[in-house]
Amino acid sequence: MDFVHKSVLLDETIDGLNIRKNKIYLDGTLGGAGHSFEICKRLDNTGLLIGIDQDIRAIEKSKEKLKEFSNVKFFNYNYVDFERALDELEIDKIDGVLLDLGVSSYQFDNPERGFSYRFDAPLDMRMNKDTDISAKDIVNTYSEEDLKRIISEYGEEKWAARIAKFIVAKRKEKSIETTFDLVDVIKSAIPSSARRDGPHPAKRTFQALRIETNKELDVLKDSIYKFVDHLNVGGRIAIISFHSLEDRIVKEAFKYLEKDCICPPEYPVCKCDKKQEVKIITRKPITASKEELKVNNRSHSAKLRIAEKIEVKNEKKYR
């Protein structure tokens, strides 16, 4: 199967990064390199793109996609480890960061990866096949309470308690090994009347397991502040999210980074030493246009937020 990923909010993201031709940009979720291709087109020979992806297949395909450009460096890391790439390149500051948190069409549609409830396959869901914990391990070893929490929080599934209970009961009979094994459990847990309308009954649970398998929310939380630390003044960070919890993390991180003080209101003089580090470019997230929605179904839930690094001021603040 070919590695295909139709880039979401492509024009909006590239415009929002405010690319300058001789600067350094980092794509932390290289995927099919659609965004990166447009970044490279706007760089001259003195500019640089650093492409990172934890999926080696994505690295291989993006090398093909970007073969006409000589100023690209590739790294098979999770984006949370981007500082390793910077250290290897002996670079401290960069001028733009892009994260597209969506799963590629290749990963969803390749049965072997175990992301989809549409194909019978080993229950895997690992972005990086070298990591230890798969979705199968989670389903067969996590406690009922932890399964309920994950499916409820990450999947926003109202039947989480029943699904967790049914999973635990089923695995006592035999291990849940495949995607269809799990789909059958989910369908048995959700009453037939609740399965008649709406999305596939397994959609939310599969989403929750993917997020937990790859620690996606933890990785995002850990990364945003570190990325901003490495931005030059005027550099921008653009993040495309597809889940309400992801978007909330990005929104709250940007809001905190924009604050110039976090002292209680009654303090006449700031004592917290918190400095404003960014200005938010997108007060409301950018979403897909009607035209994009017609041609790319996976853009429906996409939200783009952008912030720009500013010069930190050191004067004492009176309130």
Short mmCIF file of C-alpha atoms in Angstrom, two decimals:
data_model
loop_
_atom_site.label_atom_id
_atom_site.label_comp_id
_atom_site.label_asym_id
_atom_site.label_seq_id
_atom_site.Cartn_x
_atom_site.Cartn_y
_atom_site.Cartn_z
CA MET A 1 0.00 0.00 0.00
CA ASP A 2 1.31 3.47 -0.88
CA PHE A 3 1.82 6.06 1.84
CA VAL A 4 -0.91 8.63 1.19
CA HIS A 5 -1.86 11.54 3.40
CA LYS A 6 -3.83 14.46 2.03
CA SER A 7 -2.53 17.48 3.91
CA VAL A 8 -5.22 19.26 5.91
CA LEU A 9 -5.44 23.07 6.01
CA LEU A 10 -2.41 23.22 3.71
CA ASP A 11 -2.68 26.81 2.48
CA GLU A 12 -3.74 28.14 5.86
CA THR A 13 -0.84 26.44 7.61
CA ILE A 14 1.81 27.57 5.13
CA ASP A 15 0.50 31.15 5.20
CA GLY A 16 0.39 31.07 8.99
CA LEU A 17 4.00 29.95 9.32
CA ASN A 18 5.09 33.17 7.56
CA ILE A 19 7.99 31.34 5.91
CA ARG A 20 11.18 33.26 5.16
CA LYS A 21 13.41 31.76 2.51
CA ASN A 22 16.70 31.62 4.46
CA LYS A 23 15.40 30.35 7.80
CA ILE A 24 15.13 27.00 9.60
CA TYR A 25 11.82 25.14 9.90
CA LEU A 26 10.89 21.92 11.67
CA ASP A 27 8.08 19.58 10.67
CA GLY A 28 7.61 17.31 13.68
CA THR A 29 5.03 15.08 11.99
CA LEU A 30 6.43 14.63 8.51
CA GLY A 31 3.85 12.07 7.33
CA GLY A 32 3.45 12.22 3.57
CA ALA A 33 5.47 15.48 3.45
CA GLY A 34 2.64 17.52 1.92
CA HIS A 35 3.21 20.48 4.23
CA SER A 36 6.98 20.02 4.08
CA PHE A 37 6.97 20.09 0.28
CA GLU A 38 5.33 23.52 0.34
CA ILE A 39 7.78 24.74 2.98
CA CYS A 40 10.76 23.57 0.91
CA LYS A 41 9.41 25.35 -2.18
CA ARG A 42 9.66 28.60 -0.24
CA LEU A 43 13.22 28.11 1.02
CA ASP A 44 16.43 28.98 -0.79
CA ASN A 45 19.71 27.07 -0.50
CA THR A 46 20.54 28.75 2.79
CA GLY A 47 17.27 27.67 4.40
CA LEU A 48 16.73 24.30 6.06
CA LEU A 49 13.86 21.94 6.76
CA ILE A 50 14.18 19.44 9.61
CA GLY A 51 11.73 16.58 9.05
CA ILE A 52 10.82 14.29 11.95
CA ASP A 53 8.50 11.28 12.09
CA GLN A 54 8.37 8.26 14.38
CA ASP A 55 7.06 6.07 11.56
CA ILE A 56 9.99 4.84 9.45
CA ARG A 57 7.64 4.26 6.52
CA ALA A 58 6.75 7.97 6.59
CA ILE A 59 10.44 8.88 6.55
CA GLU A 60 11.05 6.63 3.53
CA LYS A 61 8.15 8.05 1.53
CA SER A 62 8.89 11.66 2.40
CA LYS A 63 12.47 11.22 1.23
CA GLU A 64 11.00 10.29 -2.15
CA LYS A 65 8.56 13.20 -2.07
CA LEU A 66 11.29 15.72 -1.20
CA LYS A 67 14.11 14.27 -3.32
CA GLU A 68 14.39 17.43 -5.44
CA PHE A 69 15.38 19.46 -2.36
CA SER A 70 18.92 19.27 -0.97
CA ASN A 71 18.31 21.28 2.19
CA VAL A 72 16.30 18.70 4.17
CA LYS A 73 17.46 16.62 7.14
CA PHE A 74 15.40 13.58 8.18
CA PHE A 75 15.09 12.03 11.64
CA ASN A 76 13.18 8.91 12.68
CA TYR A 77 12.13 10.20 16.11
CA ASN A 78 8.99 11.04 17.98
CA TYR A 79 8.66 14.82 17.79
CA VAL A 80 9.00 15.05 21.59
CA ASP A 81 12.67 14.12 21.01
CA PHE A 82 13.28 16.94 18.52
CA GLU A 83 16.10 18.35 20.66
CA ARG A 84 18.15 15.27 19.78
CA ALA A 85 17.86 16.26 16.11
CA LEU A 86 18.87 19.85 16.88
CA ASP A 87 21.87 18.63 18.87
CA GLU A 88 22.99 16.40 15.99
CA LEU A 89 22.75 19.36 13.63
CA GLU A 90 24.40 21.68 16.18
CA ILE A 91 21.40 24.00 15.98
CA ASP A 92 19.83 25.74 18.97
CA LYS A 93 17.21 28.08 17.50
CA ILE A 94 14.71 27.55 14.70
CA ASP A 95 12.22 29.83 12.94
CA GLY A 96 9.09 27.74 12.64
CA VAL A 97 7.48 24.53 13.90
CA LEU A 98 4.64 22.53 12.38
CA LEU A 99 2.74 19.69 14.03
CA ASP A 100 -0.05 17.88 12.16
CA LEU A 101 -1.47 15.56 14.79
CA GLY A 102 -3.62 13.54 12.42
CA VAL A 103 -3.01 9.90 11.52
CA SER A 104 -2.11 9.40 7.86
CA SER A 105 -4.42 7.66 5.41
CA TYR A 106 -1.72 5.02 5.00
CA GLN A 107 -1.74 4.22 8.70
CA PHE A 108 -5.52 4.10 8.88
CA ASP A 109 -6.03 2.14 5.68
CA ASN A 110 -3.17 -0.33 5.97
CA PRO A 111 -4.73 -3.39 7.67
CA GLU A 112 -1.39 -4.51 9.07
CA ARG A 113 -1.13 -1.45 11.31
CA GLY A 114 -4.26 -2.30 13.28
CA PHE A 115 -5.59 1.26 13.46
CA SER A 116 -8.89 0.61 11.74
CA TYR A 117 -12.04 -1.18 12.77
CA ARG A 118 -12.75 -1.75 9.06
CA PHE A 119 -10.09 -4.45 8.59
CA ASP A 120 -9.38 -7.65 10.50
CA ALA A 121 -5.78 -7.35 11.65
CA PRO A 122 -3.53 -7.72 14.68
CA LEU A 123 -4.56 -5.17 17.30
CA ASP A 124 -1.46 -2.96 17.16
CA MET A 125 -1.95 0.81 16.62
CA ARG A 126 1.71 1.73 17.27
CA MET A 127 2.97 4.69 15.23
CA ASN A 128 6.48 3.47 15.95
CA LYS A 129 6.63 -0.30 15.61
CA ASP A 130 9.70 -0.44 17.87
CA THR A 131 7.84 0.74 20.97
CA ASP A 132 6.92 -1.89 23.55
CA ILE A 133 3.21 -1.37 24.26
CA SER A 134 0.56 -2.10 21.62
CA ALA A 135 -3.20 -1.69 21.76
CA LYS A 136 -3.45 -5.46 22.29
CA ASP A 137 -1.36 -5.14 25.46
CA ILE A 138 -3.59 -2.36 26.76
CA VAL A 139 -6.82 -4.25 26.06
CA ASN A 140 -5.56 -7.44 27.67
CA THR A 141 -3.70 -6.07 30.71
CA TYR A 142 -5.19 -2.75 31.84
CA SER A 143 -7.65 -2.83 34.73
CA GLU A 144 -11.34 -2.35 34.07
CA GLU A 145 -11.18 1.06 35.76
CA ASP A 146 -8.27 2.22 33.59
CA LEU A 147 -9.96 0.99 30.42
CA LYS A 148 -13.13 2.85 31.38
CA ARG A 149 -11.15 6.04 32.03
CA ILE A 150 -9.26 5.87 28.74
CA ILE A 151 -12.31 5.09 26.62
CA SER A 152 -14.35 7.78 28.36
CA GLU A 153 -11.73 10.56 28.36
CA TYR A 154 -9.91 9.93 25.09
CA GLY A 155 -12.83 8.52 23.13
CA GLU A 156 -15.62 10.54 24.74
CA GLU A 157 -17.63 7.33 24.64
CA LYS A 158 -20.75 7.30 26.84
CA TRP A 159 -20.77 3.48 26.89
CA ALA A 160 -17.20 3.34 28.25
CA ALA A 161 -18.13 1.54 31.46
CA ARG A 162 -19.97 -1.26 29.65
CA ILE A 163 -17.27 -1.60 27.00
CA ALA A 164 -14.56 -1.88 29.66
CA LYS A 165 -16.62 -4.44 31.59
CA PHE A 166 -17.22 -6.53 28.47
CA ILE A 167 -13.53 -6.38 27.48
CA VAL A 168 -12.46 -7.70 30.87
CA ALA A 169 -15.06 -10.47 30.75
CA LYS A 170 -14.07 -11.50 27.22
CA ARG A 171 -10.34 -11.62 27.89
CA LYS A 172 -10.97 -14.05 30.77
CA GLU A 173 -12.24 -16.48 28.14
CA LYS A 174 -9.42 -15.81 25.66
CA SER A 175 -7.02 -13.04 24.71
CA ILE A 176 -8.36 -10.27 22.46
CA GLU A 177 -5.91 -10.47 19.57
CA THR A 178 -7.37 -8.71 16.53
CA THR A 179 -9.29 -5.60 15.58
CA PHE A 180 -12.38 -7.65 14.76
CA ASP A 181 -12.13 -9.44 18.12
CA LEU A 182 -12.39 -6.03 19.76
CA VAL A 183 -15.12 -4.79 17.41
CA ASP A 184 -17.24 -7.80 18.36
CA VAL A 185 -16.79 -7.02 22.06
CA ILE A 186 -17.73 -3.37 21.55
CA LYS A 187 -20.81 -4.26 19.53
CA SER A 188 -21.95 -6.68 22.21
CA ALA A 189 -21.45 -4.00 24.89
CA ILE A 190 -23.42 -1.25 23.14
CA PRO A 191 -27.18 -1.89 22.91
CA SER A 192 -28.43 -2.45 19.37
CA SER A 193 -30.74 0.57 19.62
CA ALA A 194 -27.70 2.80 20.25
CA ARG A 195 -25.84 1.35 17.27
CA ARG A 196 -28.41 2.24 14.62
CA ASP A 197 -27.40 5.88 14.19
CA GLY A 198 -24.15 7.81 14.24
CA PRO A 199 -20.60 6.64 13.54
CA HIS A 200 -19.34 3.08 13.67
CA PRO A 201 -19.80 1.81 17.26
CA ALA A 202 -16.07 1.07 17.58
CA LYS A 203 -14.84 4.46 16.35
CA ARG A 204 -14.50 6.18 19.72
CA THR A 205 -12.94 3.23 21.48
CA PHE A 206 -10.37 2.74 18.71
CA GLN A 207 -9.51 6.44 18.87
CA ALA A 208 -9.03 6.20 22.64
CA LEU A 209 -6.76 3.16 22.34
CA ARG A 210 -4.67 4.83 19.63
CA ILE A 211 -4.14 7.90 21.82
CA GLU A 212 -3.17 5.76 24.82
CA THR A 213 -0.92 3.43 22.81
CA ASN A 214 1.11 6.32 21.44
CA LYS A 215 0.84 8.57 24.54
CA GLU A 216 -0.26 11.31 22.15
CA LEU A 217 -1.57 13.78 24.72
CA ASP A 218 1.42 13.43 27.04
CA VAL A 219 3.80 13.93 24.14
CA LEU A 220 1.94 17.05 23.03
CA LYS A 221 1.95 18.59 26.51
CA ASP A 222 5.66 17.94 26.94
CA SER A 223 6.60 19.37 23.54
CA ILE A 224 4.86 22.74 23.11
CA TYR A 225 6.88 24.63 25.72
CA LYS A 226 10.16 23.13 24.54
CA PHE A 227 9.42 24.09 20.94
CA VAL A 228 8.74 27.69 21.95
CA ASP A 229 12.01 27.78 23.92
CA HIS A 230 13.85 26.96 20.69
CA LEU A 231 12.06 29.51 18.50
CA ASN A 232 13.80 32.67 17.37
CA VAL A 233 11.93 35.91 17.91
CA GLY A 234 9.39 36.16 15.10
CA GLY A 235 9.32 32.40 14.65
CA ARG A 236 5.94 30.68 14.65
CA ILE A 237 4.49 27.42 15.88
CA ALA A 238 1.49 25.99 14.01
CA ILE A 239 -0.39 22.99 15.38
CA ILE A 240 -3.22 21.13 13.65
CA SER A 241 -5.30 19.02 16.05
CA PHE A 242 -8.17 16.61 15.40
CA HIS A 243 -9.48 15.90 18.88
CA SER A 244 -11.03 18.22 21.46
CA LEU A 245 -8.50 17.18 24.10
CA GLU A 246 -5.59 17.94 21.77
CA ASP A 247 -7.05 21.32 20.87
CA ARG A 248 -7.60 22.15 24.54
CA ILE A 249 -3.94 21.38 25.33
CA VAL A 250 -2.74 23.64 22.50
CA LYS A 251 -5.16 26.43 23.43
CA GLU A 252 -4.23 26.41 27.13
CA ALA A 253 -0.48 26.21 26.43
CA PHE A 254 -0.63 29.18 24.06
CA LYS A 255 -2.73 31.16 26.57
CA TYR A 256 -0.23 30.48 29.35
CA LEU A 257 2.74 31.38 27.14
CA GLU A 258 1.04 34.68 26.27
CA LYS A 259 0.46 35.68 29.90
CA ASP A 260 2.78 38.33 31.28
CA CYS A 261 1.91 37.65 34.90
CA ILE A 262 0.20 34.91 36.89
CA CYS A 263 0.17 36.65 40.29
CA PRO A 264 -3.08 36.97 42.26
CA PRO A 265 -5.03 40.15 41.36
CA GLU A 266 -4.39 41.75 44.76
CA TYR A 267 -0.60 41.89 44.26
CA PRO A 268 0.41 45.51 43.38
CA VAL A 269 3.76 44.40 41.95
CA CYS A 270 4.39 41.25 39.97
CA LYS A 271 6.37 38.69 41.96
CA CYS A 272 5.96 35.64 39.74
CA ASP A 273 8.64 36.45 37.15
CA LYS A 274 6.33 35.04 34.45
CA LYS A 275 7.10 36.73 31.14
CA GLN A 276 5.05 36.82 27.96
CA GLU A 277 6.77 34.61 25.41
CA VAL A 278 4.35 34.51 22.47
CA LYS A 279 1.53 36.40 20.88
CA ILE A 280 -1.38 34.31 19.67
CA ILE A 281 -2.03 34.74 15.96
CA THR A 282 -5.28 32.73 15.86
CA ARG A 283 -7.71 33.89 18.57
CA LYS A 284 -10.10 31.26 17.25
CA PRO A 285 -8.85 28.09 15.57
CA ILE A 286 -8.80 27.99 11.79
CA THR A 287 -11.01 25.23 10.37
CA ALA A 288 -11.44 23.74 6.91
CA SER A 289 -13.21 25.69 4.19
CA LYS A 290 -16.34 24.38 2.50
CA GLU A 291 -14.22 23.56 -0.55
CA GLU A 292 -11.76 21.46 1.47
CA LEU A 293 -14.53 19.68 3.32
CA LYS A 294 -15.92 18.49 -0.01
CA VAL A 295 -12.67 16.83 -1.09
CA ASN A 296 -11.10 15.75 2.19
CA ASN A 297 -13.43 14.15 4.70
CA ARG A 298 -10.70 13.92 7.33
CA SER A 299 -10.54 17.73 7.53
CA HIS A 300 -13.91 17.94 9.33
CA SER A 301 -12.46 17.92 12.82
CA ALA A 302 -9.19 19.75 12.05
CA LYS A 303 -8.33 22.89 14.01
CA LEU A 304 -5.25 25.02 13.39
CA ARG A 305 -3.77 27.28 16.06
CA ILE A 306 -0.72 29.51 15.56
CA ALA A 307 1.47 31.52 17.93
CA GLU A 308 4.53 33.72 17.34
CA LYS A 309 7.59 34.05 19.57
CA ILE A 310 8.18 37.58 20.86
CA GLU A 311 11.10 39.28 22.55
CA VAL A 312 10.84 38.80 26.31
CA LYS A 313 10.83 42.05 28.28
CA ASN A 314 12.60 42.18 31.63
CA GLU A 315 11.29 45.35 33.27
CA LYS A 316 9.42 45.19 36.58
CA LYS A 317 5.67 45.03 36.14
CA TYR A 318 3.22 47.15 38.14
CA ARG A 319 -0.43 46.22 38.14
#
